[in-house]
Protein backbone atom coordinates (compact mmCIF):
# COMPACT_ATOMS: atom_id res chain seq x y z
CA UNK A 1 0.00 0.00 0.00
CA UNK A 2 1.34 3.43 -0.92
CA UNK A 3 1.74 6.18 1.66
CA UNK A 4 -0.99 8.85 1.79
CA UNK A 5 1.68 11.56 1.39
CA UNK A 6 4.52 9.85 -0.47
CA UNK A 7 7.80 11.53 -1.40
CA UNK A 8 6.57 12.03 -4.97
CA UNK A 9 3.52 14.04 -3.90
CA UNK A 10 5.17 16.00 -1.08
CA UNK A 11 8.14 16.98 -3.22
CA UNK A 12 5.91 18.00 -6.11
CA UNK A 13 3.78 20.24 -3.89
CA UNK A 14 6.75 21.91 -2.23
CA UNK A 15 8.54 22.41 -5.59
CA UNK A 16 5.47 24.16 -7.03
CA UNK A 17 5.00 26.24 -3.87
CA UNK A 18 8.63 27.37 -4.08
CA UNK A 19 8.17 28.41 -7.72
CA UNK A 20 4.98 30.31 -6.87
CA UNK A 21 6.79 32.22 -4.13
CA UNK A 22 9.51 33.13 -6.65
CA UNK A 23 6.74 34.70 -8.76
CA UNK A 24 5.50 36.64 -5.73
CA UNK A 25 8.99 37.88 -4.91
CA UNK A 26 9.83 38.85 -8.50
CA UNK A 27 6.51 40.65 -8.88
CA UNK A 28 7.25 42.52 -5.68
CA UNK A 29 10.69 43.44 -6.99
CA UNK A 30 9.21 44.83 -10.22
CA UNK A 31 6.75 46.92 -8.18
CA UNK A 32 9.53 48.21 -5.93
CA UNK A 33 12.45 48.73 -8.30
CA UNK A 34 10.87 49.22 -11.75
CA UNK A 35 7.54 50.95 -11.20
CA UNK A 36 8.52 52.41 -7.80
CA UNK A 37 4.96 51.92 -6.57
CA UNK A 38 5.33 49.91 -3.36
CA UNK A 39 7.71 47.87 -1.21
CA UNK A 40 4.87 45.73 0.11
CA UNK A 41 5.34 43.03 -2.53
CA UNK A 42 8.99 42.53 -1.57
CA UNK A 43 8.19 42.51 2.13
CA UNK A 44 5.41 39.96 1.79
CA UNK A 45 6.74 38.01 -1.21
CA UNK A 46 10.26 37.97 0.19
CA UNK A 47 9.13 36.69 3.55
CA UNK A 48 6.88 33.99 2.14
CA UNK A 49 9.54 32.99 -0.38
CA UNK A 50 12.20 32.76 2.32
CA UNK A 51 10.02 30.49 4.43
CA UNK A 52 9.07 28.20 1.52
CA UNK A 53 12.70 28.19 0.31
CA UNK A 54 13.77 26.78 3.68
CA UNK A 55 10.91 24.27 3.58
CA UNK A 56 11.96 23.15 0.08
CA UNK A 57 15.56 22.66 1.24
CA UNK A 58 14.42 20.62 4.24
CA UNK A 59 12.12 18.53 2.04
CA UNK A 60 14.90 17.99 -0.51
CA UNK A 61 17.22 16.64 2.17
CA UNK A 62 14.50 14.36 3.60
CA UNK A 63 13.55 12.97 0.18
CA UNK A 64 17.24 12.60 -0.76
CA UNK A 65 18.12 10.71 2.42
CA UNK A 66 15.06 8.46 2.11
CA UNK A 67 15.74 7.83 -1.59
CA UNK A 68 19.49 7.36 -1.13
CA UNK A 69 20.34 10.09 -3.58
CA UNK A 70 24.02 10.81 -3.98
CA UNK A 71 25.57 14.09 -2.91
CA UNK A 72 25.50 15.44 -6.47
CA UNK A 73 21.77 14.92 -6.93
CA UNK A 74 21.05 16.32 -3.48
CA UNK A 75 23.14 19.43 -4.13
CA UNK A 76 21.49 19.88 -7.53
CA UNK A 77 18.09 19.73 -5.83
CA UNK A 78 19.16 22.30 -3.25
CA UNK A 79 20.67 24.52 -5.95
CA UNK A 80 17.40 24.43 -7.90
CA UNK A 81 15.83 26.55 -5.16
CA UNK A 82 18.30 29.37 -5.85
CA UNK A 83 17.39 29.75 -9.54
CA UNK A 84 13.90 31.23 -10.10
CA UNK A 85 11.34 28.56 -11.03
CA UNK A 86 13.97 25.78 -11.27
CA UNK A 87 12.43 23.62 -8.54
CA UNK A 88 9.65 22.41 -10.83
CA UNK A 89 11.96 21.31 -13.70
CA UNK A 90 14.22 19.65 -11.13
CA UNK A 91 11.25 17.83 -9.59
CA UNK A 92 10.14 16.68 -13.07
CA UNK A 93 13.71 15.55 -13.81
CA UNK A 94 13.84 13.61 -10.53
CA UNK A 95 10.43 12.07 -11.27
CA UNK A 96 11.58 11.03 -14.74
CA UNK A 97 14.53 9.20 -13.22
CA UNK A 98 12.36 7.42 -10.62
CA UNK A 99 14.00 9.31 -7.75
CA UNK A 100 10.64 10.14 -6.17
CA UNK A 101 9.04 7.08 -4.63
CA UNK A 102 5.45 6.14 -3.84
CA UNK A 103 6.49 5.10 -0.33
CA UNK A 104 8.82 6.40 2.33
CA UNK A 105 11.49 3.71 2.63
CA UNK A 106 12.56 4.78 6.11
CA UNK A 107 9.05 4.41 7.54
CA UNK A 108 9.56 0.67 7.16
CA UNK A 109 13.33 0.18 7.35
CA UNK A 110 15.82 1.13 10.04
CA UNK A 111 18.27 3.86 9.13
CA UNK A 112 21.89 2.90 8.60
CA UNK A 113 23.58 6.16 9.59
CA UNK A 114 22.83 9.25 11.64
CA UNK A 115 20.96 11.08 8.85
CA UNK A 116 18.93 8.01 7.94
CA UNK A 117 18.08 7.34 11.60
CA UNK A 118 16.94 10.95 12.03
CA UNK A 119 14.88 10.77 8.83
CA UNK A 120 13.40 7.42 9.91
CA UNK A 121 12.40 8.89 13.28
CA UNK A 122 10.84 11.91 11.53
CA UNK A 123 8.87 9.72 9.12
CA UNK A 124 7.61 7.46 11.92
CA UNK A 125 6.66 10.42 14.11
CA UNK A 126 5.37 12.87 11.50
CA UNK A 127 3.35 15.13 13.81
CA UNK A 128 6.19 15.68 16.27
CA UNK A 129 8.76 15.91 13.46
CA UNK A 130 6.61 18.45 11.59
CA UNK A 131 6.36 20.60 14.71
CA UNK A 132 10.11 20.35 15.34
CA UNK A 133 10.89 21.10 11.68
CA UNK A 134 8.42 23.98 11.63
CA UNK A 135 9.93 25.41 14.80
CA UNK A 136 13.42 25.06 13.31
CA UNK A 137 12.39 26.73 10.06
CA UNK A 138 10.64 29.53 11.98
CA UNK A 139 13.70 30.08 14.20
CA UNK A 140 16.02 30.16 11.20
CA UNK A 141 13.58 32.43 9.36
CA UNK A 142 13.41 34.84 12.31
CA UNK A 143 17.21 34.83 12.57
CA UNK A 144 17.48 35.63 8.86
CA UNK A 145 14.90 38.42 9.22
CA UNK A 146 16.96 39.84 12.08
CA UNK A 147 20.11 39.75 9.92
CA UNK A 148 18.25 41.48 7.09
CA UNK A 149 17.74 40.95 3.38
CA UNK A 150 20.57 39.88 1.08
CA UNK A 151 22.66 42.80 -0.07
CA UNK A 152 21.79 45.06 2.79
Tab-separated table of C-alpha atoms in Angstrom:
chain	number	residue	atom	x	y	z
A	1	UNK	CA	0.000	0.000	0.000
A	2	UNK	CA	1.339	3.430	-0.923
A	3	UNK	CA	1.740	6.185	1.659
A	4	UNK	CA	-0.988	8.852	1.795
A	5	UNK	CA	1.677	11.563	1.391
A	6	UNK	CA	4.520	9.848	-0.467
A	7	UNK	CA	7.804	11.528	-1.404
A	8	UNK	CA	6.569	12.026	-4.974
A	9	UNK	CA	3.519	14.041	-3.898
A	10	UNK	CA	5.172	15.996	-1.079
A	11	UNK	CA	8.139	16.982	-3.219
A	12	UNK	CA	5.907	18.004	-6.111
A	13	UNK	CA	3.778	20.243	-3.888
A	14	UNK	CA	6.746	21.915	-2.234
A	15	UNK	CA	8.535	22.415	-5.588
A	16	UNK	CA	5.469	24.157	-7.027
A	17	UNK	CA	5.001	26.240	-3.867
A	18	UNK	CA	8.626	27.369	-4.082
A	19	UNK	CA	8.167	28.407	-7.719
A	20	UNK	CA	4.979	30.312	-6.867
A	21	UNK	CA	6.789	32.220	-4.135
A	22	UNK	CA	9.506	33.129	-6.654
A	23	UNK	CA	6.741	34.699	-8.763
A	24	UNK	CA	5.501	36.639	-5.731
A	25	UNK	CA	8.986	37.881	-4.915
A	26	UNK	CA	9.834	38.845	-8.496
A	27	UNK	CA	6.508	40.652	-8.881
A	28	UNK	CA	7.247	42.522	-5.680
A	29	UNK	CA	10.690	43.443	-6.986
A	30	UNK	CA	9.208	44.829	-10.216
A	31	UNK	CA	6.754	46.921	-8.178
A	32	UNK	CA	9.529	48.208	-5.934
A	33	UNK	CA	12.448	48.729	-8.304
A	34	UNK	CA	10.874	49.224	-11.752
A	35	UNK	CA	7.540	50.952	-11.202
A	36	UNK	CA	8.518	52.409	-7.805
A	37	UNK	CA	4.962	51.923	-6.567
A	38	UNK	CA	5.330	49.905	-3.364
A	39	UNK	CA	7.706	47.873	-1.210
A	40	UNK	CA	4.874	45.728	0.106
A	41	UNK	CA	5.343	43.029	-2.534
A	42	UNK	CA	8.986	42.535	-1.574
A	43	UNK	CA	8.189	42.508	2.130
A	44	UNK	CA	5.414	39.958	1.794
A	45	UNK	CA	6.737	38.010	-1.205
A	46	UNK	CA	10.262	37.974	0.193
A	47	UNK	CA	9.125	36.689	3.555
A	48	UNK	CA	6.879	33.994	2.138
A	49	UNK	CA	9.537	32.990	-0.382
A	50	UNK	CA	12.196	32.759	2.320
A	51	UNK	CA	10.017	30.489	4.430
A	52	UNK	CA	9.069	28.202	1.522
A	53	UNK	CA	12.703	28.189	0.313
A	54	UNK	CA	13.770	26.777	3.685
A	55	UNK	CA	10.908	24.266	3.584
A	56	UNK	CA	11.961	23.152	0.085
A	57	UNK	CA	15.561	22.661	1.239
A	58	UNK	CA	14.424	20.616	4.244
A	59	UNK	CA	12.124	18.531	2.038
A	60	UNK	CA	14.898	17.991	-0.508
A	61	UNK	CA	17.219	16.637	2.174
A	62	UNK	CA	14.500	14.357	3.601
A	63	UNK	CA	13.554	12.969	0.176
A	64	UNK	CA	17.236	12.599	-0.761
A	65	UNK	CA	18.117	10.709	2.417
A	66	UNK	CA	15.064	8.462	2.112
A	67	UNK	CA	15.737	7.826	-1.586
A	68	UNK	CA	19.486	7.358	-1.127
A	69	UNK	CA	20.340	10.090	-3.579
A	70	UNK	CA	24.016	10.814	-3.982
A	71	UNK	CA	25.568	14.091	-2.909
A	72	UNK	CA	25.503	15.442	-6.471
A	73	UNK	CA	21.767	14.924	-6.926
A	74	UNK	CA	21.047	16.324	-3.484
A	75	UNK	CA	23.144	19.427	-4.127
A	76	UNK	CA	21.492	19.879	-7.526
A	77	UNK	CA	18.090	19.726	-5.828
A	78	UNK	CA	19.159	22.296	-3.249
A	79	UNK	CA	20.668	24.519	-5.946
A	80	UNK	CA	17.402	24.426	-7.900
A	81	UNK	CA	15.831	26.547	-5.155
A	82	UNK	CA	18.296	29.368	-5.854
A	83	UNK	CA	17.386	29.753	-9.540
A	84	UNK	CA	13.904	31.229	-10.097
A	85	UNK	CA	11.337	28.564	-11.034
A	86	UNK	CA	13.967	25.785	-11.274
A	87	UNK	CA	12.434	23.618	-8.544
A	88	UNK	CA	9.649	22.410	-10.834
A	89	UNK	CA	11.958	21.314	-13.698
A	90	UNK	CA	14.221	19.645	-11.129
A	91	UNK	CA	11.248	17.832	-9.590
A	92	UNK	CA	10.143	16.677	-13.072
A	93	UNK	CA	13.708	15.549	-13.812
A	94	UNK	CA	13.842	13.608	-10.535
A	95	UNK	CA	10.431	12.074	-11.267
A	96	UNK	CA	11.581	11.034	-14.744
A	97	UNK	CA	14.533	9.196	-13.215
A	98	UNK	CA	12.362	7.423	-10.618
A	99	UNK	CA	14.003	9.307	-7.751
A	100	UNK	CA	10.635	10.143	-6.169
A	101	UNK	CA	9.036	7.082	-4.626
A	102	UNK	CA	5.446	6.139	-3.843
A	103	UNK	CA	6.491	5.102	-0.329
A	104	UNK	CA	8.817	6.404	2.330
A	105	UNK	CA	11.489	3.713	2.631
A	106	UNK	CA	12.557	4.777	6.108
A	107	UNK	CA	9.053	4.412	7.541
A	108	UNK	CA	9.564	0.668	7.156
A	109	UNK	CA	13.333	0.185	7.353
A	110	UNK	CA	15.825	1.126	10.037
A	111	UNK	CA	18.265	3.859	9.134
A	112	UNK	CA	21.889	2.898	8.603
A	113	UNK	CA	23.585	6.158	9.588
A	114	UNK	CA	22.827	9.255	11.640
A	115	UNK	CA	20.960	11.080	8.851
A	116	UNK	CA	18.926	8.007	7.938
A	117	UNK	CA	18.080	7.343	11.598
A	118	UNK	CA	16.939	10.952	12.031
A	119	UNK	CA	14.875	10.769	8.828
A	120	UNK	CA	13.399	7.415	9.914
A	121	UNK	CA	12.398	8.894	13.280
A	122	UNK	CA	10.839	11.906	11.532
A	123	UNK	CA	8.873	9.722	9.115
A	124	UNK	CA	7.614	7.460	11.915
A	125	UNK	CA	6.664	10.418	14.108
A	126	UNK	CA	5.375	12.869	11.504
A	127	UNK	CA	3.346	15.126	13.806
A	128	UNK	CA	6.188	15.683	16.267
A	129	UNK	CA	8.756	15.914	13.462
A	130	UNK	CA	6.614	18.449	11.585
A	131	UNK	CA	6.358	20.602	14.710
A	132	UNK	CA	10.108	20.354	15.343
A	133	UNK	CA	10.894	21.104	11.678
A	134	UNK	CA	8.422	23.984	11.627
A	135	UNK	CA	9.934	25.407	14.804
A	136	UNK	CA	13.421	25.062	13.312
A	137	UNK	CA	12.392	26.734	10.060
A	138	UNK	CA	10.641	29.526	11.979
A	139	UNK	CA	13.700	30.084	14.204
A	140	UNK	CA	16.023	30.164	11.197
A	141	UNK	CA	13.581	32.426	9.356
A	142	UNK	CA	13.413	34.835	12.307
A	143	UNK	CA	17.211	34.831	12.572
A	144	UNK	CA	17.481	35.632	8.864
A	145	UNK	CA	14.897	38.418	9.225
A	146	UNK	CA	16.956	39.840	12.076
A	147	UNK	CA	20.107	39.747	9.917
A	148	UNK	CA	18.254	41.482	7.091
A	149	UNK	CA	17.745	40.948	3.376
A	150	UNK	CA	20.574	39.883	1.075
A	151	UNK	CA	22.660	42.803	-0.068
A	152	UNK	CA	21.788	45.061	2.788
